[in-house]
């Protein structure tokens, strides 16, 4: 999707490992979001940011951390990966009325 | 707390037939409402949104949705479905204060030839 780039697209982790999911936008929007999507479910908000230096927890923040040092980047870090974190992770940016409007293509993460 | 219910997990329609996907929400005030479509292995694409004003909203790909406050609904419609419309559809309600959205669990649309 134009404007939001997520890397990597796929990753397999072992239990206890850590990793950072990258999200970069080129649309200069202040609001950015991280969601997870489990099979057969809708998206659950993990963290969001209203601008550089400002982040806040969403619905399911446990086991994750974020930072927002620039407008463009909003990385999501998993510490001590657990099987329950196996999911597809989507980054999104907010445009009109600061709601999530544009999504990246997702990172498919498996923890074994 | 806000919530979204999509009563139909899976819907099958014939190509060329009309389509209506249901969405009911719970929110304390006038909400922001959204419909997204997700093709397999892809991210979500915004179909249409309602913020205020005209309750009948036109979106991309020939979709429309109607906000009915009395029924707390925001159903998605399309008069004639194409095979390429087969996908997962998500309704979402936005928090007007905090810029966050709550998503429904989705409706899978299958289109028969």
mmCIF file of C-alpha atoms in Angstrom:
data_model
loop_
_atom_site.group_PDB
_atom_site.id
_atom_site.type_symbol
_atom_site.label_atom_id
_atom_site.label_comp_id
_atom_site.label_asym_id
_atom_site.label_seq_id
_atom_site.Cartn_x
_atom_site.Cartn_y
_atom_site.Cartn_z
ATOM 1 C CA UNK A 1 0.000 0.000 0.000
ATOM 2 C CA UNK A 2 1.282 3.355 -0.962
ATOM 3 C CA UNK A 3 2.581 5.412 1.917
ATOM 4 C CA UNK A 4 3.084 2.731 4.592
ATOM 5 C CA UNK A 5 5.945 0.242 4.379
ATOM 6 C CA UNK A 6 6.347 -2.672 6.771
ATOM 7 C CA UNK A 7 9.358 -4.919 7.110
ATOM 8 C CA UNK A 8 9.884 -7.807 7.290
ATOM 9 C CA UNK A 9 6.925 -9.442 5.555
ATOM 10 C CA UNK A 10 7.463 -12.796 7.239
ATOM 11 C CA UNK A 11 9.419 -13.939 10.259
ATOM 12 C CA UNK A 12 9.759 -17.036 12.408
ATOM 13 C CA UNK A 13 11.025 -16.579 15.954
ATOM 14 C CA UNK A 14 11.884 -18.947 18.718
ATOM 15 C CA UNK A 15 10.281 -18.538 22.126
ATOM 16 C CA UNK A 16 12.192 -15.966 24.155
ATOM 17 C CA UNK A 17 13.793 -14.211 21.208
ATOM 18 C CA UNK A 18 13.214 -10.534 20.537
ATOM 19 C CA UNK A 19 12.726 -8.579 17.340
ATOM 20 C CA UNK A 20 11.625 -5.240 15.964
ATOM 21 C CA UNK A 21 8.923 -4.817 13.344
ATOM 22 C CA UNK A 22 9.557 -1.765 11.227
ATOM 23 C CA UNK A 23 6.960 0.681 9.942
ATOM 24 C CA UNK A 24 7.781 3.712 7.814
ATOM 25 C CA UNK A 25 5.444 6.235 6.238
ATOM 26 C CA UNK A 26 6.063 8.894 3.633
ATOM 27 C CA UNK A 27 2.781 10.776 3.993
ATOM 28 C CA UNK A 28 3.835 12.985 6.921
ATOM 29 C CA UNK A 29 0.852 12.060 9.087
ATOM 30 C CA UNK A 30 1.030 12.451 12.815
ATOM 31 C CA UNK A 31 -1.119 9.485 13.860
ATOM 32 C CA UNK A 32 0.337 6.013 13.548
ATOM 33 C CA UNK A 33 -1.005 2.700 14.832
ATOM 34 C CA UNK A 34 0.023 -0.887 15.396
ATOM 35 C CA UNK A 35 -2.592 -3.632 15.214
ATOM 36 C CA UNK A 36 -2.504 -7.375 15.439
ATOM 37 C CA UNK A 37 -4.903 -9.651 13.597
ATOM 38 C CA UNK A 38 -5.450 -13.180 14.813
ATOM 39 C CA UNK A 39 -7.118 -15.776 12.549
ATOM 40 C CA UNK A 40 -10.828 -15.143 12.102
ATOM 41 C CA UNK A 41 -10.722 -11.976 14.139
ATOM 42 C CA UNK A 42 -10.728 -8.275 13.600
ATOM 43 C CA UNK A 43 -7.834 -6.002 14.380
ATOM 44 C CA UNK A 44 -6.787 -5.260 17.935
ATOM 45 C CA UNK A 45 -4.918 -2.043 18.702
ATOM 46 C CA UNK A 46 -1.537 -2.587 20.359
ATOM 47 C CA UNK A 47 -0.080 0.927 20.535
ATOM 48 C CA UNK A 48 -0.600 4.212 18.814
ATOM 49 C CA UNK A 49 1.208 7.504 18.474
ATOM 50 C CA UNK A 50 -0.148 10.998 17.949
ATOM 51 C CA UNK A 51 3.196 12.426 16.917
ATOM 52 C CA UNK A 52 6.950 12.201 17.355
ATOM 53 C CA UNK A 53 7.829 11.535 20.980
ATOM 54 C CA UNK A 54 4.268 10.624 22.017
ATOM 55 C CA UNK A 55 2.945 7.089 22.307
ATOM 56 C CA UNK A 56 0.099 5.439 24.171
ATOM 57 C CA UNK A 57 -1.218 1.979 24.870
ATOM 58 C CA UNK A 58 -4.052 0.423 22.975
ATOM 59 C CA UNK A 59 -6.187 -2.572 23.804
ATOM 60 C CA UNK A 60 -3.462 -5.290 23.897
ATOM 61 C CA UNK A 61 -0.072 -3.691 24.745
ATOM 62 C CA UNK A 62 1.404 -6.391 27.002
ATOM 63 C CA UNK A 63 4.617 -7.888 25.644
ATOM 64 C CA UNK A 64 5.257 -5.024 23.226
ATOM 65 C CA UNK A 65 7.050 -1.701 23.209
ATOM 66 C CA UNK A 66 7.113 1.182 20.756
ATOM 67 C CA UNK A 67 9.016 4.360 20.138
ATOM 68 C CA UNK A 68 8.421 7.351 17.881
ATOM 69 C CA UNK A 69 11.550 9.400 17.428
ATOM 70 C CA UNK A 70 10.551 10.728 14.001
ATOM 71 C CA UNK A 71 7.301 11.373 12.162
ATOM 72 C CA UNK A 72 8.194 8.730 9.578
ATOM 73 C CA UNK A 73 9.068 5.726 11.747
ATOM 74 C CA UNK A 74 7.083 3.793 14.329
ATOM 75 C CA UNK A 75 8.845 0.518 15.205
ATOM 76 C CA UNK A 76 7.207 -2.168 17.318
ATOM 77 C CA UNK A 77 9.448 -4.269 19.539
ATOM 78 C CA UNK A 78 8.684 -7.718 20.888
ATOM 79 C CA UNK A 79 10.642 -8.677 23.975
ATOM 80 C CA UNK A 80 10.757 -12.340 25.037
ATOM 81 C CA UNK A 81 8.540 -13.634 22.230
ATOM 82 C CA UNK A 82 5.744 -16.002 23.244
ATOM 83 C CA UNK A 83 3.558 -18.322 21.121
ATOM 84 C CA UNK A 84 0.548 -16.113 21.920
ATOM 85 C CA UNK A 85 2.179 -13.370 19.865
ATOM 86 C CA UNK A 86 1.914 -15.407 16.687
ATOM 87 C CA UNK A 87 -0.197 -13.139 14.520
ATOM 88 C CA UNK A 88 -0.253 -10.794 11.584
ATOM 89 C CA UNK A 89 0.815 -7.283 12.496
ATOM 90 C CA UNK A 90 -0.400 -4.221 10.653
ATOM 91 C CA UNK A 91 0.852 -0.679 10.833
ATOM 92 C CA UNK A 92 -1.498 2.128 9.846
ATOM 93 C CA UNK A 93 -1.452 5.892 9.568
ATOM 94 C CA UNK A 94 -4.183 8.358 10.360
ATOM 95 C CA UNK A 95 -5.360 10.952 7.905
ATOM 96 C CA UNK A 96 -8.827 12.514 7.978
ATOM 97 C CA UNK A 97 -10.029 13.066 11.533
ATOM 98 C CA UNK A 98 -6.985 11.118 12.735
ATOM 99 C CA UNK A 99 -8.576 7.713 12.221
ATOM 100 C CA UNK A 100 -6.564 4.817 10.703
ATOM 101 C CA UNK A 101 -6.934 5.233 6.971
ATOM 102 C CA UNK A 102 -3.950 3.630 5.247
ATOM 103 C CA UNK A 103 -2.522 0.265 6.185
ATOM 104 C CA UNK A 104 0.705 -1.486 5.389
ATOM 105 C CA UNK A 105 0.684 -4.991 3.911
ATOM 106 C CA UNK A 106 1.460 -6.603 7.248
ATOM 107 C CA UNK A 107 4.138 -8.698 8.916
ATOM 108 C CA UNK A 108 3.319 -12.359 9.422
ATOM 109 C CA UNK A 109 5.025 -13.523 12.584
ATOM 110 C CA UNK A 110 5.217 -17.078 13.886
ATOM 111 C CA UNK A 111 6.704 -17.948 17.246
ATOM 112 C CA UNK A 112 7.641 -21.563 17.776
ATOM 113 C CA UNK B 1 -16.722 1.144 25.741
ATOM 114 C CA UNK B 2 -17.303 1.117 22.029
ATOM 115 C CA UNK B 3 -17.929 -2.144 20.201
ATOM 116 C CA UNK B 4 -18.790 -3.453 16.751
ATOM 117 C CA UNK B 5 -20.785 -6.540 15.787
ATOM 118 C CA UNK B 6 -20.833 -8.079 12.360
ATOM 119 C CA UNK B 7 -23.563 -10.714 12.663
ATOM 120 C CA UNK B 8 -22.685 -12.618 9.504
ATOM 121 C CA UNK B 9 -19.422 -14.548 9.576
ATOM 122 C CA UNK B 10 -19.736 -15.760 6.003
ATOM 123 C CA UNK B 11 -21.980 -14.698 3.118
ATOM 124 C CA UNK B 12 -22.235 -16.222 -0.327
ATOM 125 C CA UNK B 13 -23.833 -14.370 -3.236
ATOM 126 C CA UNK B 14 -24.024 -14.975 -6.955
ATOM 127 C CA UNK B 15 -22.157 -12.698 -9.297
ATOM 128 C CA UNK B 16 -24.446 -9.876 -10.369
ATOM 129 C CA UNK B 17 -26.657 -10.166 -7.303
ATOM 130 C CA UNK B 18 -27.023 -7.411 -4.742
ATOM 131 C CA UNK B 19 -25.128 -7.443 -1.473
ATOM 132 C CA UNK B 20 -25.748 -6.159 2.021
ATOM 133 C CA UNK B 21 -23.292 -6.701 4.860
ATOM 134 C CA UNK B 22 -24.525 -5.871 8.322
ATOM 135 C CA UNK B 23 -22.757 -3.869 10.988
ATOM 136 C CA UNK B 24 -24.067 -2.837 14.395
ATOM 137 C CA UNK B 25 -22.132 -0.626 16.756
ATOM 138 C CA UNK B 26 -22.213 0.577 20.331
ATOM 139 C CA UNK B 27 -20.945 4.057 21.088
ATOM 140 C CA UNK B 28 -22.017 6.835 23.416
ATOM 141 C CA UNK B 29 -22.257 9.614 20.862
ATOM 142 C CA UNK B 30 -22.260 10.062 17.109
ATOM 143 C CA UNK B 31 -19.475 7.793 15.974
ATOM 144 C CA UNK B 32 -17.000 7.746 13.163
ATOM 145 C CA UNK B 33 -17.785 4.642 11.095
ATOM 146 C CA UNK B 34 -15.718 2.808 8.542
ATOM 147 C CA UNK B 35 -15.802 -0.138 6.184
ATOM 148 C CA UNK B 36 -12.602 -1.820 5.051
ATOM 149 C CA UNK B 37 -11.893 -4.649 2.641
ATOM 150 C CA UNK B 38 -9.059 -7.136 2.965
ATOM 151 C CA UNK B 39 -7.981 -9.476 0.207
ATOM 152 C CA UNK B 40 -6.016 -12.597 1.185
ATOM 153 C CA UNK B 41 -2.483 -11.786 2.274
ATOM 154 C CA UNK B 42 -3.061 -8.064 1.999
ATOM 155 C CA UNK B 43 -3.564 -5.142 4.298
ATOM 156 C CA UNK B 44 -6.873 -3.380 4.777
ATOM 157 C CA UNK B 45 -8.173 -0.914 2.227
ATOM 158 C CA UNK B 46 -10.627 1.762 3.230
ATOM 159 C CA UNK B 47 -13.908 1.482 1.280
ATOM 160 C CA UNK B 48 -15.801 4.373 2.832
ATOM 161 C CA UNK B 49 -16.195 6.386 5.987
ATOM 162 C CA UNK B 50 -18.858 8.354 7.840
ATOM 163 C CA UNK B 51 -17.979 11.321 10.004
ATOM 164 C CA UNK B 52 -21.090 13.492 9.871
ATOM 165 C CA UNK B 53 -23.718 14.896 7.507
ATOM 166 C CA UNK B 54 -25.443 12.846 4.822
ATOM 167 C CA UNK B 55 -26.196 9.423 6.251
ATOM 168 C CA UNK B 56 -25.790 7.686 2.889
ATOM 169 C CA UNK B 57 -22.109 7.441 2.125
ATOM 170 C CA UNK B 58 -20.602 6.552 -1.216
ATOM 171 C CA UNK B 59 -17.298 4.727 -1.387
ATOM 172 C CA UNK B 60 -14.915 3.175 -3.821
ATOM 173 C CA UNK B 61 -15.604 0.149 -6.041
ATOM 174 C CA UNK B 62 -19.344 0.926 -6.194
ATOM 175 C CA UNK B 63 -20.011 0.400 -2.474
ATOM 176 C CA UNK B 64 -22.253 2.512 -0.298
ATOM 177 C CA UNK B 65 -23.290 2.429 3.338
ATOM 178 C CA UNK B 66 -26.100 3.990 5.314
ATOM 179 C CA UNK B 67 -25.802 5.238 8.865
ATOM 180 C CA UNK B 68 -28.994 4.613 10.842
ATOM 181 C CA UNK B 69 -28.729 6.101 14.295
ATOM 182 C CA UNK B 70 -32.020 4.611 15.499
ATOM 183 C CA UNK B 71 -30.777 1.116 14.704
ATOM 184 C CA UNK B 72 -27.109 1.699 15.593
ATOM 185 C CA UNK B 73 -26.253 0.273 12.200
ATOM 186 C CA UNK B 74 -23.946 1.038 9.307
ATOM 187 C CA UNK B 75 -24.699 -1.585 6.672
ATOM 188 C CA UNK B 76 -22.633 -1.897 3.519
ATOM 189 C CA UNK B 77 -24.367 -2.378 0.175
ATOM 190 C CA UNK B 78 -23.529 -2.963 -3.445
ATOM 191 C CA UNK B 79 -26.177 -3.332 -6.162
ATOM 192 C CA UNK B 80 -24.283 -5.837 -8.315
ATOM 193 C CA UNK B 81 -21.428 -7.936 -7.004
ATOM 194 C CA UNK B 82 -18.394 -8.832 -9.117
ATOM 195 C CA UNK B 83 -16.214 -11.896 -8.632
ATOM 196 C CA UNK B 84 -13.361 -9.582 -7.629
ATOM 197 C CA UNK B 85 -15.377 -8.448 -4.591
ATOM 198 C CA UNK B 86 -14.706 -11.769 -2.860
ATOM 199 C CA UNK B 87 -12.752 -10.799 0.258
ATOM 200 C CA UNK B 88 -13.029 -10.149 3.978
ATOM 201 C CA UNK B 89 -14.952 -7.053 5.017
ATOM 202 C CA UNK B 90 -14.484 -5.232 8.292
ATOM 203 C CA UNK B 91 -16.637 -2.613 9.922
ATOM 204 C CA UNK B 92 -15.035 -0.284 12.457
ATOM 205 C CA UNK B 93 -16.159 2.432 14.843
ATOM 206 C CA UNK B 94 -13.815 5.291 15.656
ATOM 207 C CA UNK B 95 -13.391 7.088 18.946
ATOM 208 C CA UNK B 96 -14.006 10.725 18.094
ATOM 209 C CA UNK B 97 -11.767 11.883 20.902
ATOM 210 C CA UNK B 98 -8.736 9.655 20.855
ATOM 211 C CA UNK B 99 -8.296 8.663 17.218
ATOM 212 C CA UNK B 100 -8.658 4.946 17.851
ATOM 213 C CA UNK B 101 -10.923 2.462 16.136
ATOM 214 C CA UNK B 102 -12.568 -0.761 17.228
ATOM 215 C CA UNK B 103 -12.985 -3.385 14.522
ATOM 216 C CA UNK B 104 -15.587 -6.063 14.061
ATOM 217 C CA UNK B 105 -14.518 -9.661 13.501
ATOM 218 C CA UNK B 106 -15.233 -9.446 9.800
ATOM 219 C CA UNK B 107 -17.529 -10.994 7.192
ATOM 220 C CA UNK B 108 -16.107 -13.251 4.520
ATOM 221 C CA UNK B 109 -17.750 -12.758 1.144
ATOM 222 C CA UNK B 110 -17.764 -15.561 -1.395
ATOM 223 C CA UNK B 111 -19.005 -14.828 -4.914
ATOM 224 C CA UNK B 112 -20.452 -17.686 -6.957
ATOM 225 C CA UNK B 113 -20.064 -17.597 -10.747
#
